[in-house]
Amino acid sequence: MTDQLSAPEATAEVGRSRIRKEDARFLTGRTTWTDNIAVPGLLHMAILRSPMAHATIDRVDVSPALRRPGVIAAFSGRDLADELGSMPCVWPVTEDIVMPDHPPIAVDEVRYAGDPVAIVIARDSYAAADALEAVEVDYTPLPPVLDLEAALADGSPLVHSDKGTNRCYTWPLATGDYEAEKARADLVVRRRYTQQRLIPNAMEPRAVVATPPTASNEYTLYSSTQVPHVARVTLSMVTGIPEHKLRVIAPDVGGGFGSKLQVYGEEAVALAVARRLGRPVKWTESRSEGYQATHHGRGQIQDIEIAATRDGKVLGLRVDLLADMGAYLMLITPGTPLLGAFMYCGIYKMNAYDFTCTGVFTTKTPTDAYRGAGRPEATFAIERTMDELAAELGLDPMELRRRNWIGHDEFPYTTIAGLTYDSGNYEAATDRALALFGYDDLRAEQRARNERGDPVRLGIGISTYTEMCGLAPSRILRDLRYVAGGWEAASIHMLPTGKVEIATGTSPHGQGHATCWSQIAADVLGVPFDDIEVVHGDTKAVPQGMDTYGSRSLVVGGLAVHHAAQKVVAKARKVAAHLLEASEADLEFSDGTFSVKGSPEATKTIQEVAFATFSSHDLPDGMEPTINAEHLVDPDTFSFPHGTHLCAIEVDTETGRARIRSYVCVDDVGKTINPMIVEGQIHGGVAQGVAQALYEEAVYDTEGNLVTGTMADYLVPSAVDLPDFVTDRTETPATSNPLGVKGAGETGTIASTPAVVNAVLDALRPLGVTDVDMPCTPQRIWQAVQQARAGKESS
């Protein structure tokens, strides 16, 4: 990365590219993944899943499985129905939303291929898996529901017959008078885009270990989860285990990307079995099982209409969205597409905005949050549409964007969707990206290739994006009908030896919280970075927290650490003033040392104050013997990172192969705690966005079977499939928090997909190709070229 920013002060931790303190343990195998956990008397669970997308369950007989070697128990959904409630959905987005029951194990009907039907418990995982084939199940097939538009038609088969409809909800947002703006427009462009279903691919599969009460008189659930605190609350409700008797631990978690912010039926079932058998139970999914049963992402049809003047001024935008819920509503399924509702206008000024989202039930795996959660879909739609509008107007797509985006001198700016962006500088990020990319030279090369009819065409794709992240403001979440709050907690303990413990309510799964939180606290407290330990992911060690998702950890959790550290210093100041026989107003604090103004020899380090507080021999009257502190943060608004991503792609029109030649991204995430970690997040995010553009798609056949159910069929790009990324950043500090930080974890995914697809279409547009569905595979590109050529010949 080429860093255009000035180097941080030598003594500052914030802004320094420190190697993550977590890495040594991960790289040397000193880790605790959930599947590695072994406790005395451990049993293993295997799950029998429906091979059919939709069917009634006429009979389940588990008794033959009980006769298999090593089998301890086996249960159908009906056997456990009285012990388990419905799996929760915490985001009922409208008052009249349809919310069907969601049993952890199907009882009377299966509604997607992979729906759990029965479980087997055995002494080892192999015996449990082998015994599944002995379970006898009789089904009566029912019609699958696969197409979103057909599902809403009169007479369609119903996913939940007791609800009388496949429509889950309709959620509108309208500001300004779109019809009036459309009426005065010189040009109206309409496009339809498909957001294909995506399957999360964390390195670590989901896994659960549930232990019954022992000497501690509490259940313990180890889970590969992003949300131990949320899981504790919801699983208590599902299982009936009192919350204060349930401890949830997220040990080392190997990635999540949203798939592990879920509370899954397997967790509830494991607890129920541990309770019934009085023994600990482990379940770890296989890859193919995870493809069926871990929630999917995206799954939308987007009808977009944009109205503009002849000189390229955008007047209004209409979005009509069909969102695939899948068979059930999981934790935040209905709200996921609505997270993008406020972002379809992107960074652009306009007079009217009309958005409608309709949630639709289908007999497919349920959907929920996947990296970006609604924001990538919105960014894709507006950035693709801006390119389409530019083509219709005969404008350079970058010039069209410049004519419409919010200027750096207009912040804070309230968008037509109702959000107030606090800060930004789209011009600076774009100018930097264009310089690194060599935009003008690439355009010249593109023109030359087109003029000579080169079979390998060059395309240039643009994505100038912003996103809302830091899912937090509880009052806004209330207005959106989200059940939970969005605050975050941190506490700091100054130990007698001068070391520091931070307990954070965020729960990392690869983001580097231990490193960044240590950097934040080290600067405030003036203690060495290596003297700080971060505790997380355990509801007993950290009783309060709202966990990790939506790029919220730094802008909410990191902020809580910052404020808690300031509270520690404030408490320590009282003790130091007493020990130094000075007034608090006369004390200065720098680099971890209190000194008296005018008497530099009179000092106390914060570590000395910590020990003095521990001994409590000489404290100010009435002061408790502690300088530990806790802080809960509930921000007033979201944070809004932004940037410009540029992609140059070569498309072989004879084979359909698309190869990314260069990729430049300049992101603005506000003040940067650790540039190296931010760069890593950007790299990973871009890889996932490129994957949607070119490689990944969950495909179902006409019977509702997932035909891309393994890594042999579902194409996940490896490092060799990806280009070298040129990354840089500009820095426009957030004004909404004292650290000036913005989110960074999802920016790469949000920005990259439209940049890549725009590049593909830019290469093919001279041939008459106007769209290629994602993923833009060689076959689809080749077919689009052939159809365009055939159309020209017939005309």
mmCIF file of N, CA, C and O in Angstrom, residues 83-140:
data_model
loop_
_atom_site.group_PDB
_atom_site.id
_atom_site.type_symbol
_atom_site.label_atom_id
_atom_site.label_comp_id
_atom_site.label_asym_id
_atom_site.label_seq_id
_atom_site.Cartn_x
_atom_site.Cartn_y
_atom_site.Cartn_z
ATOM 1 N N GLU A 83 -39.886 -29.637 24.153
ATOM 2 C CA GLU A 83 -38.763 -29.042 24.863
ATOM 3 C C GLU A 83 -38.195 -27.812 24.164
ATOM 4 O O GLU A 83 -37.393 -27.084 24.754
ATOM 5 N N LEU A 84 -38.607 -27.600 22.921
ATOM 6 C CA LEU A 84 -37.994 -26.538 22.132
ATOM 7 C C LEU A 84 -39.063 -25.639 21.529
ATOM 8 O O LEU A 84 -40.040 -26.117 20.937
ATOM 9 N N GLY A 85 -38.849 -24.339 21.658
ATOM 10 C CA GLY A 85 -39.738 -23.391 21.029
ATOM 11 C C GLY A 85 -39.306 -23.071 19.611
ATOM 12 O O GLY A 85 -38.385 -23.675 19.055
ATOM 13 N N SER A 86 -39.973 -22.110 19.014
ATOM 14 C CA SER A 86 -39.654 -21.685 17.661
ATOM 15 C C SER A 86 -38.361 -20.872 17.663
ATOM 16 O O SER A 86 -38.096 -20.095 18.582
ATOM 17 N N MET A 87 -37.561 -21.048 16.622
ATOM 18 C CA MET A 87 -36.350 -20.247 16.485
ATOM 19 C C MET A 87 -36.734 -18.787 16.255
ATOM 20 O O MET A 87 -37.693 -18.488 15.547
ATOM 21 N N PRO A 88 -35.984 -17.859 16.841
ATOM 22 C CA PRO A 88 -36.438 -16.466 16.868
ATOM 23 C C PRO A 88 -36.088 -15.675 15.610
ATOM 24 O O PRO A 88 -35.078 -15.920 14.951
ATOM 25 N N CYS A 89 -36.926 -14.723 15.305
ATOM 26 C CA CYS A 89 -36.626 -13.639 14.376
ATOM 27 C C CYS A 89 -36.803 -12.353 15.170
ATOM 28 O O CYS A 89 -37.875 -12.116 15.743
ATOM 29 N N VAL A 90 -35.770 -11.541 15.232
ATOM 30 C CA VAL A 90 -35.809 -10.348 16.088
ATOM 31 C C VAL A 90 -36.071 -9.071 15.295
ATOM 32 O O VAL A 90 -35.936 -7.980 15.834
ATOM 33 N N TRP A 91 -36.447 -9.225 14.019
ATOM 34 C CA TRP A 91 -36.672 -8.021 13.219
ATOM 35 C C TRP A 91 -37.982 -8.132 12.450
ATOM 36 O O TRP A 91 -37.990 -8.329 11.225
ATOM 37 N N PRO A 92 -39.111 -7.986 13.128
ATOM 38 C CA PRO A 92 -40.412 -7.970 12.441
ATOM 39 C C PRO A 92 -40.629 -6.608 11.792
ATOM 40 O O PRO A 92 -41.139 -5.677 12.405
ATOM 41 N N VAL A 93 -40.266 -6.449 10.547
ATOM 42 C CA VAL A 93 -40.064 -5.140 9.936
ATOM 43 C C VAL A 93 -41.352 -4.356 9.719
ATOM 44 O O VAL A 93 -41.313 -3.129 9.548
ATOM 45 N N THR A 94 -42.493 -5.032 9.678
ATOM 46 C CA THR A 94 -43.770 -4.336 9.553
ATOM 47 C C THR A 94 -44.746 -4.899 10.575
ATOM 48 O O THR A 94 -44.569 -6.010 11.090
ATOM 49 N N GLU A 95 -45.788 -4.146 10.828
ATOM 50 C CA GLU A 95 -46.768 -4.584 11.811
ATOM 51 C C GLU A 95 -47.495 -5.838 11.352
ATOM 52 O O GLU A 95 -47.865 -6.693 12.161
ATOM 53 N N ASP A 96 -47.687 -5.988 10.031
ATOM 54 C CA ASP A 96 -48.449 -7.122 9.515
ATOM 55 C C ASP A 96 -47.560 -8.199 8.900
ATOM 56 O O ASP A 96 -48.028 -9.007 8.094
ATOM 57 N N ILE A 97 -46.296 -8.230 9.266
ATOM 58 C CA ILE A 97 -45.384 -9.238 8.724
ATOM 59 C C ILE A 97 -45.891 -10.637 9.042
ATOM 60 O O ILE A 97 -46.455 -10.905 10.111
ATOM 61 N N VAL A 98 -45.710 -11.546 8.087
ATOM 62 C CA VAL A 98 -46.056 -12.954 8.276
ATOM 63 C C VAL A 98 -44.835 -13.653 8.882
ATOM 64 O O VAL A 98 -43.762 -13.673 8.278
ATOM 65 N N MET A 99 -45.021 -14.207 10.077
ATOM 66 C CA MET A 99 -43.898 -14.838 10.797
ATOM 67 C C MET A 99 -44.283 -16.270 11.172
ATOM 68 O O MET A 99 -44.873 -16.509 12.232
ATOM 69 N N PRO A 100 -43.972 -17.227 10.328
ATOM 70 C CA PRO A 100 -44.311 -18.623 10.623
ATOM 71 C C PRO A 100 -43.436 -19.200 11.721
ATOM 72 O O PRO A 100 -42.325 -18.722 11.976
ATOM 73 N N ASP A 101 -43.944 -20.229 12.381
ATOM 74 C CA ASP A 101 -43.134 -20.964 13.349
ATOM 75 C C ASP A 101 -41.947 -21.608 12.637
ATOM 76 O O ASP A 101 -42.042 -22.018 11.476
ATOM 77 N N HIS A 102 -40.847 -21.703 13.366
ATOM 78 C CA HIS A 102 -39.621 -22.275 12.805
ATOM 79 C C HIS A 102 -39.069 -23.292 13.803
ATOM 80 O O HIS A 102 -38.242 -22.962 14.658
ATOM 81 N N PRO A 103 -39.535 -24.539 13.719
ATOM 82 C CA PRO A 103 -39.037 -25.548 14.658
ATOM 83 C C PRO A 103 -37.576 -25.889 14.391
ATOM 84 O O PRO A 103 -37.163 -25.978 13.230
ATOM 85 N N PRO A 104 -36.769 -26.069 15.440
ATOM 86 C CA PRO A 104 -35.365 -26.447 15.221
ATOM 87 C C PRO A 104 -35.199 -27.757 14.457
ATOM 88 O O PRO A 104 -34.240 -27.930 13.717
ATOM 89 N N ILE A 105 -36.142 -28.695 14.679
ATOM 90 C CA ILE A 105 -36.208 -29.917 13.873
ATOM 91 C C ILE A 105 -37.638 -30.020 13.347
ATOM 92 O O ILE A 105 -38.598 -29.877 14.104
ATOM 93 N N ALA A 106 -37.767 -30.252 12.048
ATOM 94 C CA ALA A 106 -39.091 -30.301 11.439
ATOM 95 C C ALA A 106 -39.952 -31.374 12.099
ATOM 96 O O ALA A 106 -39.464 -32.461 12.440
ATOM 97 N N VAL A 107 -41.221 -31.069 12.258
ATOM 98 C CA VAL A 107 -42.146 -31.995 12.913
ATOM 99 C C VAL A 107 -43.131 -32.586 11.915
ATOM 100 O O VAL A 107 -43.238 -33.811 11.778
ATOM 101 N N ASP A 108 -43.860 -31.744 11.204
ATOM 102 C CA ASP A 108 -44.904 -32.224 10.292
ATOM 103 C C ASP A 108 -44.576 -32.004 8.820
ATOM 104 O O ASP A 108 -45.138 -32.674 7.961
ATOM 105 N N GLU A 109 -43.692 -31.060 8.534
ATOM 106 C CA GLU A 109 -43.457 -30.689 7.146
ATOM 107 C C GLU A 109 -42.027 -30.190 6.987
ATOM 108 O O GLU A 109 -41.521 -29.484 7.867
ATOM 109 N N VAL A 110 -41.388 -30.547 5.887
ATOM 110 C CA VAL A 110 -40.076 -29.992 5.553
ATOM 111 C C VAL A 110 -40.275 -28.947 4.468
ATOM 112 O O VAL A 110 -41.140 -29.098 3.591
ATOM 113 N N ARG A 111 -39.449 -27.878 4.525
ATOM 114 C CA ARG A 111 -39.694 -26.750 3.633
ATOM 115 C C ARG A 111 -38.453 -26.332 2.847
ATOM 116 O O ARG A 111 -38.492 -25.327 2.160
ATOM 117 N N TYR A 112 -37.382 -27.058 2.974
ATOM 118 C CA TYR A 112 -36.240 -26.862 2.082
ATOM 119 C C TYR A 112 -35.352 -28.101 2.166
ATOM 120 O O TYR A 112 -35.369 -28.824 3.180
ATOM 121 N N ALA A 113 -34.631 -28.353 1.104
ATOM 122 C CA ALA A 113 -33.715 -29.487 1.105
ATOM 123 C C ALA A 113 -32.586 -29.181 2.081
ATOM 124 O O ALA A 113 -31.801 -28.258 1.872
ATOM 125 N N GLY A 114 -32.532 -29.957 3.155
ATOM 126 C CA GLY A 114 -31.585 -29.698 4.227
ATOM 127 C C GLY A 114 -32.262 -29.432 5.552
ATOM 128 O O GLY A 114 -31.603 -29.351 6.594
ATOM 129 N N ASP A 115 -33.584 -29.285 5.536
ATOM 130 C CA ASP A 115 -34.350 -29.092 6.772
ATOM 131 C C ASP A 115 -34.110 -30.293 7.695
ATOM 132 O O ASP A 115 -34.248 -31.444 7.263
ATOM 133 N N PRO A 116 -33.731 -30.087 8.966
ATOM 134 C CA PRO A 116 -33.471 -31.215 9.857
ATOM 135 C C PRO A 116 -34.742 -32.029 10.120
ATOM 136 O O PRO A 116 -35.830 -31.469 10.298
ATOM 137 N N VAL A 117 -34.584 -33.350 10.154
ATOM 138 C CA VAL A 117 -35.713 -34.248 10.355
ATOM 139 C C VAL A 117 -35.523 -35.109 11.597
ATOM 140 O O VAL A 117 -36.483 -35.402 12.316
ATOM 141 N N ALA A 118 -34.302 -35.531 11.870
ATOM 142 C CA ALA A 118 -34.027 -36.389 13.027
ATOM 143 C C ALA A 118 -32.560 -36.251 13.398
ATOM 144 O O ALA A 118 -31.748 -35.756 12.601
ATOM 145 N N ILE A 119 -32.223 -36.686 14.608
ATOM 146 C CA ILE A 119 -30.828 -36.653 15.055
ATOM 147 C C ILE A 119 -30.461 -37.994 15.669
ATOM 148 O O ILE A 119 -31.307 -38.724 16.190
ATOM 149 N N VAL A 120 -29.181 -38.302 15.585
ATOM 150 C CA VAL A 120 -28.627 -39.504 16.200
ATOM 151 C C VAL A 120 -27.469 -39.082 17.098
ATOM 152 O O VAL A 120 -26.630 -38.254 16.704
ATOM 153 N N ILE A 121 -27.417 -39.646 18.297
ATOM 154 C CA ILE A 121 -26.356 -39.369 19.259
ATOM 155 C C ILE A 121 -25.557 -40.646 19.471
ATOM 156 O O ILE A 121 -26.127 -41.711 19.775
ATOM 157 N N ALA A 122 -24.239 -40.545 19.307
ATOM 158 C CA ALA A 122 -23.401 -41.734 19.421
ATOM 159 C C ALA A 122 -22.104 -41.394 20.144
ATOM 160 O O ALA A 122 -21.825 -40.235 20.441
ATOM 161 N N ARG A 123 -21.320 -42.455 20.383
ATOM 162 C CA ARG A 123 -20.073 -42.285 21.129
ATOM 163 C C ARG A 123 -19.002 -41.578 20.312
ATOM 164 O O ARG A 123 -18.081 -40.993 20.868
ATOM 165 N N ASP A 124 -19.079 -41.655 18.991
ATOM 166 C CA ASP A 124 -18.154 -40.904 18.145
ATOM 167 C C ASP A 124 -18.901 -40.399 16.925
ATOM 168 O O ASP A 124 -20.012 -40.859 16.613
ATOM 169 N N SER A 125 -18.307 -39.446 16.235
ATOM 170 C CA SER A 125 -19.001 -38.786 15.130
ATOM 171 C C SER A 125 -19.246 -39.733 13.965
ATOM 172 O O SER A 125 -20.247 -39.598 13.252
ATOM 173 N N TYR A 126 -18.349 -40.701 13.750
ATOM 174 C CA TYR A 126 -18.511 -41.622 12.636
ATOM 175 C C TYR A 126 -19.694 -42.560 12.859
ATOM 176 O O TYR A 126 -20.480 -42.825 11.944
ATOM 177 N N ALA A 127 -19.831 -43.055 14.079
ATOM 178 C CA ALA A 127 -20.959 -43.932 14.396
ATOM 179 C C ALA A 127 -22.277 -43.178 14.256
ATOM 180 O O ALA A 127 -23.272 -43.721 13.748
ATOM 181 N N ALA A 128 -22.285 -41.924 14.685
ATOM 182 C CA ALA A 128 -23.508 -41.125 14.570
ATOM 183 C C ALA A 128 -23.876 -40.912 13.108
ATOM 184 O O ALA A 128 -25.043 -41.069 12.710
ATOM 185 N N ALA A 129 -22.880 -40.564 12.277
ATOM 186 C CA ALA A 129 -23.159 -40.319 10.867
ATOM 187 C C ALA A 129 -23.604 -41.586 10.159
ATOM 188 O O ALA A 129 -24.538 -41.570 9.339
ATOM 189 N N ASP A 130 -22.961 -42.718 10.483
ATOM 190 C CA ASP A 130 -23.324 -43.980 9.840
ATOM 191 C C ASP A 130 -24.747 -44.400 10.198
ATOM 192 O O ASP A 130 -25.467 -44.974 9.367
ATOM 193 N N ALA A 131 -25.172 -44.104 11.408
ATOM 194 C CA ALA A 131 -26.491 -44.539 11.866
ATOM 195 C C ALA A 131 -27.620 -43.734 11.234
ATOM 196 O O ALA A 131 -28.779 -44.159 11.276
ATOM 197 N N LEU A 132 -27.322 -42.591 10.647
ATOM 198 C CA LEU A 132 -28.379 -41.806 10.026
ATOM 199 C C LEU A 132 -29.096 -42.581 8.930
ATOM 200 O O LEU A 132 -30.309 -42.420 8.740
ATOM 201 N N GLU A 133 -28.359 -43.437 8.235
ATOM 202 C CA GLU A 133 -28.970 -44.159 7.122
ATOM 203 C C GLU A 133 -30.010 -45.167 7.599
ATOM 204 O O GLU A 133 -30.846 -45.628 6.806
ATOM 205 N N ALA A 134 -29.987 -45.493 8.891
ATOM 206 C CA ALA A 134 -30.960 -46.456 9.427
ATOM 207 C C ALA A 134 -32.279 -45.800 9.820
ATOM 208 O O ALA A 134 -33.282 -46.488 10.026
ATOM 209 N N VAL A 135 -32.299 -44.468 9.943
ATOM 210 C CA VAL A 135 -33.542 -43.780 10.295
ATOM 211 C C VAL A 135 -34.506 -43.873 9.124
ATOM 212 O O VAL A 135 -34.142 -43.610 7.972
ATOM 213 N N GLU A 136 -35.737 -44.252 9.417
ATOM 214 C CA GLU A 136 -36.740 -44.423 8.364
ATOM 215 C C GLU A 136 -37.687 -43.230 8.367
ATOM 216 O O GLU A 136 -38.264 -42.876 9.404
ATOM 217 N N VAL A 137 -37.838 -42.611 7.197
ATOM 218 C CA VAL A 137 -38.719 -41.453 7.058
ATOM 219 C C VAL A 137 -39.578 -41.632 5.823
ATOM 220 O O VAL A 137 -39.064 -41.959 4.745
ATOM 221 N N ASP A 138 -40.881 -41.431 5.985
ATOM 222 C CA ASP A 138 -41.797 -41.441 4.845
ATOM 223 C C ASP A 138 -42.260 -40.013 4.582
ATOM 224 O O ASP A 138 -42.699 -39.309 5.507
ATOM 225 N N TYR A 139 -42.165 -39.601 3.325
ATOM 226 C CA TYR A 139 -42.564 -38.250 2.920
ATOM 227 C C TYR A 139 -43.684 -38.338 1.876
ATOM 228 O O TYR A 139 -43.743 -39.293 1.104
ATOM 229 N N THR A 140 -44.509 -37.305 1.846
ATOM 230 C CA THR A 140 -45.411 -37.079 0.725
ATOM 231 C C THR A 140 -45.001 -35.775 0.068
ATOM 232 O O THR A 140 -45.077 -34.707 0.712
#
